[in-house]
């Protein structure tokens, strides 16, 4: 399901990830995700309308043990109950980046992926690229007038 970033659908992200959002001010939301079985935990922060050089942008940050990841200029996400994950997207020219946050406290990043990889047949890709093609194929399901 495709969403625009609003405070209202922050609740949807929380539902998919099994975490209640904690507001940090007016435009930052934090989710703490714990997987007790595998002893993993991560924190996800979504910054809405962050002003940089006179323009607004959204930023997604993930904090994990010895790891910090940020996705700038993120303007779309797909929240999947079935996959129990939220995929955040950003695009610059013909390159797409995707940050996937899982309910099981996992996280994956695919950065600067050329659209030719996403538009082609992922079964013809080398093994190392196949997962990227599959993970970011969600961009194909977006409406034609959708823009990053």
CSV table of N, CA and C in Angstrom, one decimal:
chain,number,residue,atom,x,y,z
A,1,UNK,N,0.8,-1.2,0.0
A,1,UNK,CA,0.0,0.0,0.0
A,1,UNK,C,0.9,1.2,0.0
A,2,UNK,N,0.6,2.2,-0.9
A,2,UNK,CA,1.4,3.4,-1.0
A,2,UNK,C,0.8,4.5,-0.1
A,3,UNK,N,1.6,5.2,0.6
A,3,UNK,CA,1.2,6.3,1.5
A,3,UNK,C,2.0,7.6,1.2
A,4,UNK,N,1.4,8.7,1.5
A,4,UNK,CA,2.2,9.9,1.6
A,4,UNK,C,2.5,10.1,3.0
A,5,UNK,N,3.6,10.8,3.2
A,5,UNK,CA,4.0,11.1,4.6
A,5,UNK,C,3.1,12.1,5.3
A,6,UNK,N,2.4,11.6,6.2
A,6,UNK,CA,1.5,12.5,7.1
A,6,UNK,C,1.6,11.9,8.5
A,7,UNK,N,1.3,12.8,9.4
A,7,UNK,CA,1.3,12.3,10.8
A,7,UNK,C,0.2,11.2,11.0
A,8,UNK,N,-0.9,11.2,10.2
A,8,UNK,CA,-1.9,10.3,10.4
A,8,UNK,C,-1.5,8.9,10.0
A,9,UNK,N,-0.7,8.7,9.0
A,9,UNK,CA,-0.3,7.3,8.6
A,9,UNK,C,0.9,6.8,9.3
A,10,UNK,N,1.5,7.7,10.2
A,10,UNK,CA,2.6,7.2,11.1
A,10,UNK,C,2.1,6.0,11.9
A,11,UNK,N,0.8,6.0,12.2
A,11,UNK,CA,0.1,4.9,13.0
A,11,UNK,C,0.2,3.6,12.1
A,12,UNK,N,0.0,3.7,10.8
A,12,UNK,CA,0.1,2.6,10.0
A,12,UNK,C,1.4,1.9,10.0
A,13,UNK,N,2.5,2.7,9.9
A,13,UNK,CA,3.8,2.2,10.0
A,13,UNK,C,4.0,1.5,11.4
A,14,UNK,N,3.6,2.1,12.4
A,14,UNK,CA,3.7,1.5,13.7
A,14,UNK,C,3.0,0.1,13.8
A,15,UNK,N,1.8,0.1,13.2
A,15,UNK,CA,1.0,-1.2,13.2
A,15,UNK,C,1.8,-2.3,12.5
A,16,UNK,N,2.3,-2.0,11.3
A,16,UNK,CA,3.1,-3.0,10.6
A,16,UNK,C,4.3,-3.4,11.3
A,17,UNK,N,5.0,-2.5,12.0
A,17,UNK,CA,6.2,-2.8,12.6
A,17,UNK,C,6.0,-3.3,14.1
A,18,UNK,N,4.8,-3.3,14.6
A,18,UNK,CA,4.5,-3.7,15.9
A,18,UNK,C,5.1,-2.8,17.0
A,19,UNK,N,5.1,-1.5,16.7
A,19,UNK,CA,5.7,-0.6,17.6
A,19,UNK,C,4.9,0.7,17.6
A,20,UNK,N,4.6,1.2,18.8
A,20,UNK,CA,3.9,2.5,19.0
A,20,UNK,C,4.8,3.7,18.7
A,21,UNK,N,4.4,4.6,17.8
A,21,UNK,CA,5.3,5.7,17.6
A,21,UNK,C,5.3,6.7,18.8
A,22,UNK,N,6.5,7.2,19.0
A,22,UNK,CA,6.7,8.2,20.1
A,22,UNK,C,7.1,9.5,19.4
A,23,UNK,N,6.2,10.5,19.6
A,23,UNK,CA,6.5,11.8,19.0
A,23,UNK,C,7.7,12.4,19.7
A,24,UNK,N,8.6,13.0,18.9
A,24,UNK,CA,9.8,13.8,19.5
A,24,UNK,C,9.6,15.1,18.9
A,25,UNK,N,8.8,16.0,19.5
A,25,UNK,CA,8.5,17.3,18.9
A,25,UNK,C,7.3,17.2,18.0
A,26,UNK,N,7.2,18.1,17.1
A,26,UNK,CA,6.0,18.1,16.2
A,26,UNK,C,6.2,17.3,14.9
A,27,UNK,N,7.4,17.1,14.5
A,27,UNK,CA,7.6,16.5,13.2
A,27,UNK,C,8.6,15.3,13.2
A,28,UNK,N,8.9,14.7,14.3
A,28,UNK,CA,9.7,13.5,14.4
A,28,UNK,C,9.0,12.5,15.2
A,29,UNK,N,9.1,11.2,14.6
A,29,UNK,CA,8.5,10.1,15.3
A,29,UNK,C,9.5,9.0,15.4
A,30,UNK,N,9.5,8.4,16.6
A,30,UNK,CA,10.5,7.3,16.8
A,30,UNK,C,9.7,6.0,17.1
A,31,UNK,N,10.2,4.9,16.5
A,31,UNK,CA,9.7,3.6,16.7
A,31,UNK,C,10.8,2.7,17.3
A,32,UNK,N,10.6,2.0,18.4
A,32,UNK,CA,11.5,1.1,18.9
A,32,UNK,C,11.0,-0.3,18.7
A,33,UNK,N,11.8,-1.1,17.9
A,33,UNK,CA,11.4,-2.4,17.5
A,33,UNK,C,12.3,-3.4,18.1
A,34,UNK,N,11.7,-4.4,18.8
A,34,UNK,CA,12.4,-5.4,19.6
A,34,UNK,C,12.1,-6.8,19.1
A,35,UNK,N,13.1,-7.6,18.9
A,35,UNK,CA,12.9,-9.0,18.5
A,35,UNK,C,13.5,-9.8,19.7
A,36,UNK,N,12.7,-10.1,20.7
A,36,UNK,CA,13.3,-10.8,21.9
A,36,UNK,C,13.8,-12.2,21.6
A,37,UNK,N,13.2,-12.9,20.7
A,37,UNK,CA,13.6,-14.2,20.3
A,37,UNK,C,15.1,-14.2,19.8
A,38,UNK,N,15.4,-13.3,18.9
A,38,UNK,CA,16.7,-13.2,18.3
A,38,UNK,C,17.6,-12.2,19.0
A,39,UNK,N,17.1,-11.6,20.0
A,39,UNK,CA,17.8,-10.6,20.8
A,39,UNK,C,18.4,-9.4,19.9
A,40,UNK,N,17.4,-8.9,19.1
A,40,UNK,CA,17.8,-7.8,18.2
A,40,UNK,C,16.9,-6.6,18.5
A,41,UNK,N,17.4,-5.4,18.4
A,41,UNK,CA,16.5,-4.3,18.5
A,41,UNK,C,17.1,-3.1,17.6
A,42,UNK,N,16.2,-2.4,17.1
A,42,UNK,CA,16.5,-1.2,16.3
A,42,UNK,C,15.6,-0.1,16.6
A,43,UNK,N,16.0,1.1,16.3
A,43,UNK,CA,15.1,2.3,16.5
A,43,UNK,C,15.0,2.9,15.1
A,44,UNK,N,13.8,3.3,14.7
A,44,UNK,CA,13.5,4.0,13.5
A,44,UNK,C,13.0,5.4,13.8
A,45,UNK,N,13.5,6.4,13.2
A,45,UNK,CA,13.0,7.8,13.3
A,45,UNK,C,12.7,8.3,12.0
A,46,UNK,N,11.5,8.9,11.9
A,46,UNK,CA,11.0,9.6,10.7
A,46,UNK,C,10.9,11.0,11.0
A,47,UNK,N,11.6,11.8,10.2
A,47,UNK,CA,11.6,13.3,10.3
A,47,UNK,C,10.8,13.8,9.1
A,48,UNK,N,9.6,14.4,9.4
A,48,UNK,CA,8.7,15.0,8.4
A,48,UNK,C,9.0,16.5,8.2
A,49,UNK,N,9.1,16.9,7.0
A,49,UNK,CA,9.3,18.3,6.7
A,49,UNK,C,10.5,19.0,7.2
A,50,UNK,N,11.6,18.3,7.2
A,50,UNK,CA,12.9,18.8,7.7
A,50,UNK,C,13.4,19.9,6.7
A,51,UNK,N,13.6,21.1,7.2
A,51,UNK,CA,14.0,22.2,6.3
A,51,UNK,C,15.5,22.2,6.1
A,52,UNK,N,15.9,22.1,4.8
A,52,UNK,CA,17.3,22.1,4.4
A,52,UNK,C,17.4,23.1,3.2
A,53,UNK,N,18.2,24.1,3.4
A,53,UNK,CA,18.4,25.1,2.3
A,53,UNK,C,17.1,25.7,1.8
A,54,UNK,N,16.2,25.9,2.6
A,54,UNK,CA,14.9,26.5,2.2
A,54,UNK,C,13.9,25.6,1.6
A,55,UNK,N,14.3,24.3,1.6
A,55,UNK,CA,13.3,23.3,1.0
A,55,UNK,C,13.0,22.2,2.1
A,56,UNK,N,11.8,21.7,2.0
A,56,UNK,CA,11.4,20.6,2.9
A,56,UNK,C,11.8,19.3,2.4
A,57,UNK,N,12.3,18.4,3.2
A,57,UNK,CA,12.5,17.0,2.9
A,57,UNK,C,12.2,16.1,4.0
A,58,UNK,N,12.0,14.8,3.7
A,58,UNK,CA,11.7,13.8,4.7
A,58,UNK,C,13.0,13.0,4.9
A,59,UNK,N,13.3,12.6,6.1
A,59,UNK,CA,14.5,11.8,6.3
A,59,UNK,C,14.1,10.6,7.3
A,60,UNK,N,14.7,9.5,7.0
A,60,UNK,CA,14.4,8.3,7.7
A,60,UNK,C,15.8,7.8,8.3
A,61,UNK,N,15.8,7.6,9.6
A,61,UNK,CA,17.1,7.1,10.2
A,61,UNK,C,16.8,5.8,11.0
A,62,UNK,N,17.8,4.9,10.9
A,62,UNK,CA,17.7,3.6,11.7
A,62,UNK,C,19.0,3.5,12.5
A,63,UNK,N,18.7,3.2,13.8
A,63,UNK,CA,19.8,3.0,14.8
A,63,UNK,C,19.8,1.6,15.2
A,64,UNK,N,20.9,0.9,15.1
A,64,UNK,CA,21.1,-0.5,15.5
A,64,UNK,C,22.4,-0.6,16.2
A,65,UNK,N,22.7,-1.7,16.8
A,65,UNK,CA,23.9,-2.0,17.4
A,65,UNK,C,25.1,-1.8,16.4
A,66,UNK,N,25.9,-0.8,16.7
A,66,UNK,CA,27.1,-0.5,15.8
A,66,UNK,C,26.7,-0.1,14.4
A,67,UNK,N,25.5,0.4,14.2
A,67,UNK,CA,25.1,0.7,12.9
A,67,UNK,C,24.2,2.0,12.9
A,68,UNK,N,24.4,2.9,11.9
A,68,UNK,CA,23.5,4.0,11.8
A,68,UNK,C,23.3,4.2,10.3
A,69,UNK,N,22.0,4.3,9.9
A,69,UNK,CA,21.7,4.4,8.5
A,69,UNK,C,20.7,5.6,8.3
A,70,UNK,N,20.9,6.4,7.3
A,70,UNK,CA,20.0,7.5,7.0
A,70,UNK,C,19.6,7.5,5.5
A,71,UNK,N,18.3,7.7,5.2
A,71,UNK,CA,17.9,7.9,3.9
A,71,UNK,C,17.3,9.3,3.8
A,72,UNK,N,17.9,10.1,3.0
A,72,UNK,CA,17.5,11.5,2.8
A,72,UNK,C,16.5,11.6,1.6
A,73,UNK,N,15.8,12.7,1.5
A,73,UNK,CA,14.8,12.9,0.4
A,73,UNK,C,13.9,11.7,0.2
A,74,UNK,N,13.4,11.2,1.3
A,74,UNK,CA,12.5,10.1,1.2
A,74,UNK,C,11.1,10.6,1.1
A,75,UNK,N,10.4,10.3,0.1
A,75,UNK,CA,9.1,10.9,-0.1
A,75,UNK,C,8.0,9.8,-0.3
A,76,UNK,N,8.4,8.5,-0.2
A,76,UNK,CA,7.3,7.5,-0.4
A,76,UNK,C,7.7,6.3,0.4
A,77,UNK,N,6.7,5.5,0.8
A,77,UNK,CA,6.9,4.3,1.5
A,77,UNK,C,5.8,3.3,1.2
A,78,UNK,N,6.1,2.0,1.3
A,78,UNK,CA,5.1,1.0,1.1
A,78,UNK,C,5.1,0.2,2.4
A,79,UNK,N,4.0,0.2,3.1
A,79,UNK,CA,3.8,-0.6,4.4
A,79,UNK,C,3.1,-1.9,4.1
A,80,UNK,N,3.7,-3.0,4.3
A,80,UNK,CA,3.1,-4.3,4.0
A,80,UNK,C,2.9,-5.1,5.3
A,81,UNK,N,1.6,-5.4,5.6
A,81,UNK,CA,1.3,-6.3,6.6
A,81,UNK,C,1.7,-7.7,6.3
A,82,UNK,N,1.5,-8.1,5.1
A,82,UNK,CA,1.9,-9.4,4.7
A,82,UNK,C,3.4,-9.7,4.8
A,83,UNK,N,4.2,-8.8,4.4
A,83,UNK,CA,5.7,-9.0,4.6
A,83,UNK,C,6.2,-8.6,5.9
A,84,UNK,N,5.3,-7.9,6.7
A,84,UNK,CA,5.7,-7.4,8.0
A,84,UNK,C,6.9,-6.5,7.9
A,85,UNK,N,6.9,-5.5,7.0
A,85,UNK,CA,8.0,-4.6,6.8
A,85,UNK,C,7.5,-3.3,6.1
A,86,UNK,N,8.3,-2.3,6.3
A,86,UNK,CA,8.0,-1.0,5.6
A,86,UNK,C,9.2,-0.7,4.8
A,87,UNK,N,9.0,-0.4,3.5
A,87,UNK,CA,10.1,0.0,2.6
A,87,UNK,C,9.9,1.5,2.3
A,88,UNK,N,11.0,2.2,2.6
A,88,UNK,CA,11.1,3.7,2.3
A,88,UNK,C,11.9,3.9,1.1
A,89,UNK,N,11.4,4.8,0.2
A,89,UNK,CA,12.0,5.0,-1.1
A,89,UNK,C,12.5,6.4,-1.2
A,90,UNK,N,13.6,6.6,-2.0
A,90,UNK,CA,14.1,7.9,-2.4
A,90,UNK,C,14.6,7.7,-3.8
A,91,UNK,N,14.6,8.8,-4.6
A,91,UNK,CA,15.0,8.7,-6.0
A,91,UNK,C,15.7,10.0,-6.4
A,92,UNK,N,16.8,9.8,-7.1
A,92,UNK,CA,17.5,10.9,-7.7
A,92,UNK,C,17.9,10.6,-9.1
A,93,UNK,N,17.3,11.3,-10.1
A,93,UNK,CA,17.5,10.9,-11.5
A,93,UNK,C,17.0,9.5,-11.8
A,94,UNK,N,17.9,8.7,-12.3
A,94,UNK,CA,17.6,7.3,-12.7
A,94,UNK,C,17.9,6.3,-11.6
A,95,UNK,N,18.3,6.8,-10.4
A,95,UNK,CA,18.8,6.0,-9.3
A,95,UNK,C,17.7,6.0,-8.2
A,96,UNK,N,17.4,4.8,-7.7
A,96,UNK,CA,16.5,4.6,-6.6
A,96,UNK,C,17.2,4.0,-5.4
A,97,UNK,N,16.9,4.5,-4.2
A,97,UNK,CA,17.4,3.9,-3.0
A,97,UNK,C,16.2,3.4,-2.2
A,98,UNK,N,16.3,2.3,-1.5
A,98,UNK,CA,15.3,1.7,-0.7
A,98,UNK,C,15.8,1.3,0.7
A,99,UNK,N,15.2,1.7,1.7
A,99,UNK,CA,15.5,1.3,3.1
A,99,UNK,C,14.3,0.4,3.6
A,100,UNK,N,14.6,-0.8,4.0
A,100,UNK,CA,13.6,-1.7,4.4
A,100,UNK,C,13.8,-2.0,5.9
A,101,UNK,N,12.7,-1.7,6.7
A,101,UNK,CA,12.7,-2.0,8.1
A,101,UNK,C,11.7,-3.1,8.4
A,102,UNK,N,12.1,-4.1,9.1
A,102,UNK,CA,11.3,-5.3,9.4
A,102,UNK,C,10.7,-5.3,10.8
A,103,UNK,N,9.6,-5.8,11.0
A,103,UNK,CA,9.0,-6.0,12.3
A,103,UNK,C,9.9,-6.9,13.2
A,104,UNK,N,10.7,-7.8,12.6
A,104,UNK,CA,11.6,-8.6,13.3
A,104,UNK,C,12.9,-7.9,13.7
A,105,UNK,N,12.9,-6.6,13.6
A,105,UNK,CA,14.1,-5.8,14.0
A,105,UNK,C,15.2,-6.0,13.0
A,106,UNK,N,14.9,-6.2,11.7
A,106,UNK,CA,15.9,-6.3,10.7
A,106,UNK,C,15.9,-5.0,9.8
A,107,UNK,N,16.9,-4.8,9.1
A,107,UNK,CA,17.0,-3.6,8.3
A,107,UNK,C,17.9,-3.9,7.1
A,108,UNK,N,17.5,-3.5,5.9
A,108,UNK,CA,18.3,-3.6,4.6
A,108,UNK,C,18.3,-2.3,3.9
A,109,UNK,N,19.4,-2.0,3.2
A,109,UNK,CA,19.5,-0.8,2.4
A,109,UNK,C,20.0,-1.1,1.1
A,110,UNK,N,19.3,-0.7,0.1
A,110,UNK,CA,19.8,-0.8,-1.3
A,110,UNK,C,19.9,0.7,-1.8
A,111,UNK,N,21.1,1.1,-2.2
A,111,UNK,CA,21.3,2.5,-2.5
A,111,UNK,C,21.8,2.7,-4.0
A,112,UNK,N,21.3,3.8,-4.6
A,112,UNK,CA,21.7,4.2,-5.9
A,112,UNK,C,21.5,3.1,-7.0
A,113,UNK,N,20.4,2.4,-6.9
A,113,UNK,CA,20.1,1.3,-7.9
A,113,UNK,C,19.6,1.9,-9.2
A,114,UNK,N,20.2,1.6,-10.3
A,114,UNK,CA,19.8,2.1,-11.6
A,114,UNK,C,18.4,1.5,-12.0
A,115,UNK,N,17.6,2.4,-12.6
A,115,UNK,CA,16.3,1.9,-13.0
A,115,UNK,C,16.3,0.8,-14.0
A,116,UNK,N,17.3,0.6,-14.7
A,116,UNK,CA,17.4,-0.5,-15.6
A,116,UNK,C,17.4,-1.9,-14.9
A,117,UNK,N,17.9,-1.9,-13.7
A,117,UNK,CA,17.9,-3.1,-12.9
A,117,UNK,C,16.5,-3.4,-12.4
A,118,UNK,N,15.8,-2.3,-12.0
A,118,UNK,CA,14.4,-2.5,-11.5
A,118,UNK,C,13.4,-2.8,-12.6
A,119,UNK,N,13.7,-2.3,-13.9
A,119,UNK,CA,12.8,-2.5,-15.0
A,119,UNK,C,13.0,-3.8,-15.7
A,120,UNK,N,14.1,-4.4,-15.5
A,120,UNK,CA,14.4,-5.7,-16.2
A,120,UNK,C,13.9,-6.9,-15.5
A,121,UNK,N,14.2,-8.0,-16.1
A,121,UNK,CA,13.8,-9.3,-15.5
A,121,UNK,C,14.8,-9.7,-14.4
A,122,UNK,N,14.4,-9.7,-13.2
A,122,UNK,CA,15.3,-9.9,-12.1
A,122,UNK,C,15.9,-11.3,-12.1
A,123,UNK,N,15.2,-12.3,-12.8
A,123,UNK,CA,15.7,-13.6,-12.8
A,123,UNK,C,16.9,-13.7,-13.7
A,124,UNK,N,17.2,-12.7,-14.5
A,124,UNK,CA,18.3,-12.7,-15.4
A,124,UNK,C,19.5,-12.0,-14.7
A,125,UNK,N,19.3,-11.4,-13.5
A,125,UNK,CA,20.4,-10.7,-12.9
A,125,UNK,C,21.3,-11.7,-12.2
A,126,UNK,N,22.6,-11.2,-12.0
A,126,UNK,CA,23.5,-12.1,-11.1
A,126,UNK,C,22.9,-12.2,-9.7
A,127,UNK,N,23.2,-13.3,-9.1
A,127,UNK,CA,22.6,-13.6,-7.7
A,127,UNK,C,22.7,-12.4,-6.8
A,128,UNK,N,23.8,-11.7,-6.8
A,128,UNK,CA,24.0,-10.6,-5.8
A,128,UNK,C,23.1,-9.5,-6.1
A,129,UNK,N,22.6,-9.3,-7.3
A,129,UNK,CA,21.7,-8.2,-7.6
A,129,UNK,C,20.3,-8.6,-7.6
A,130,UNK,N,20.0,-9.9,-7.6
A,130,UNK,CA,18.6,-10.4,-7.7
A,130,UNK,C,17.8,-9.9,-6.5
A,131,UNK,N,18.3,-10.0,-5.3
A,131,UNK,CA,17.5,-9.6,-4.1
A,131,UNK,C,17.2,-8.1,-4.2
A,132,UNK,N,18.1,-7.3,-4.7
A,132,UNK,CA,17.9,-5.9,-4.8
A,132,UNK,C,16.7,-5.7,-5.8
A,133,UNK,N,16.7,-6.3,-6.9
A,133,UNK,CA,15.7,-6.2,-7.9
A,133,UNK,C,14.3,-6.6,-7.4
A,134,UNK,N,14.3,-7.6,-6.6
A,134,UNK,CA,13.0,-8.1,-6.0
A,134,UNK,C,12.6,-7.1,-4.9
A,135,UNK,N,13.5,-6.7,-4.0
A,135,UNK,CA,13.1,-5.8,-2.9
A,135,UNK,C,12.6,-4.5,-3.4
A,136,UNK,N,13.2,-3.9,-4.4
A,136,UNK,CA,12.8,-2.6,-4.9
A,136,UNK,C,11.8,-2.7,-6.0
A,137,UNK,N,11.3,-3.8,-6.4
A,137,UNK,CA,10.3,-4.0,-7.4
A,137,UNK,C,9.0,-3.3,-7.0
A,138,UNK,N,8.8,-3.0,-5.7
A,138,UNK,CA,7.6,-2.4,-5.3
A,138,UNK,C,7.4,-1.1,-6.0
A,139,UNK,N,8.4,-0.4,-6.5
A,139,UNK,CA,8.3,0.9,-7.2
A,139,UNK,C,7.4,0.7,-8.4
A,140,UNK,N,7.4,-0.5,-9.0
A,140,UNK,CA,6.7,-0.7,-10.2
A,140,UNK,C,5.2,-0.7,-10.0
A,141,UNK,N,4.7,-0.9,-8.7
A,141,UNK,CA,3.3,-0.9,-8.4
A,141,UNK,C,2.7,0.4,-8.1
A,142,UNK,N,3.6,1.4,-8.2
A,142,UNK,CA,3.2,2.8,-7.8
A,142,UNK,C,2.5,3.4,-9.0
A,143,UNK,N,1.5,4.3,-8.7
A,143,UNK,CA,0.8,5.0,-9.8
A,143,UNK,C,1.7,5.7,-10.8
A,144,UNK,N,1.3,5.9,-12.0
A,144,UNK,CA,2.1,6.6,-13.0
A,144,UNK,C,2.3,8.0,-12.6
A,145,UNK,N,1.4,8.7,-11.9
A,145,UNK,CA,1.6,10.1,-11.5
A,145,UNK,C,2.4,10.2,-10.2
A,146,UNK,N,2.8,9.1,-9.7
A,146,UNK,CA,3.6,9.1,-8.4
A,146,UNK,C,4.9,9.7,-8.7
A,147,UNK,N,5.4,10.6,-7.8
A,147,UNK,CA,6.7,11.1,-7.9
A,147,UNK,C,7.4,11.2,-6.6
A,148,UNK,N,8.7,11.1,-6.6
A,148,UNK,CA,9.5,11.1,-5.4
A,148,UNK,C,9.8,12.5,-5.0
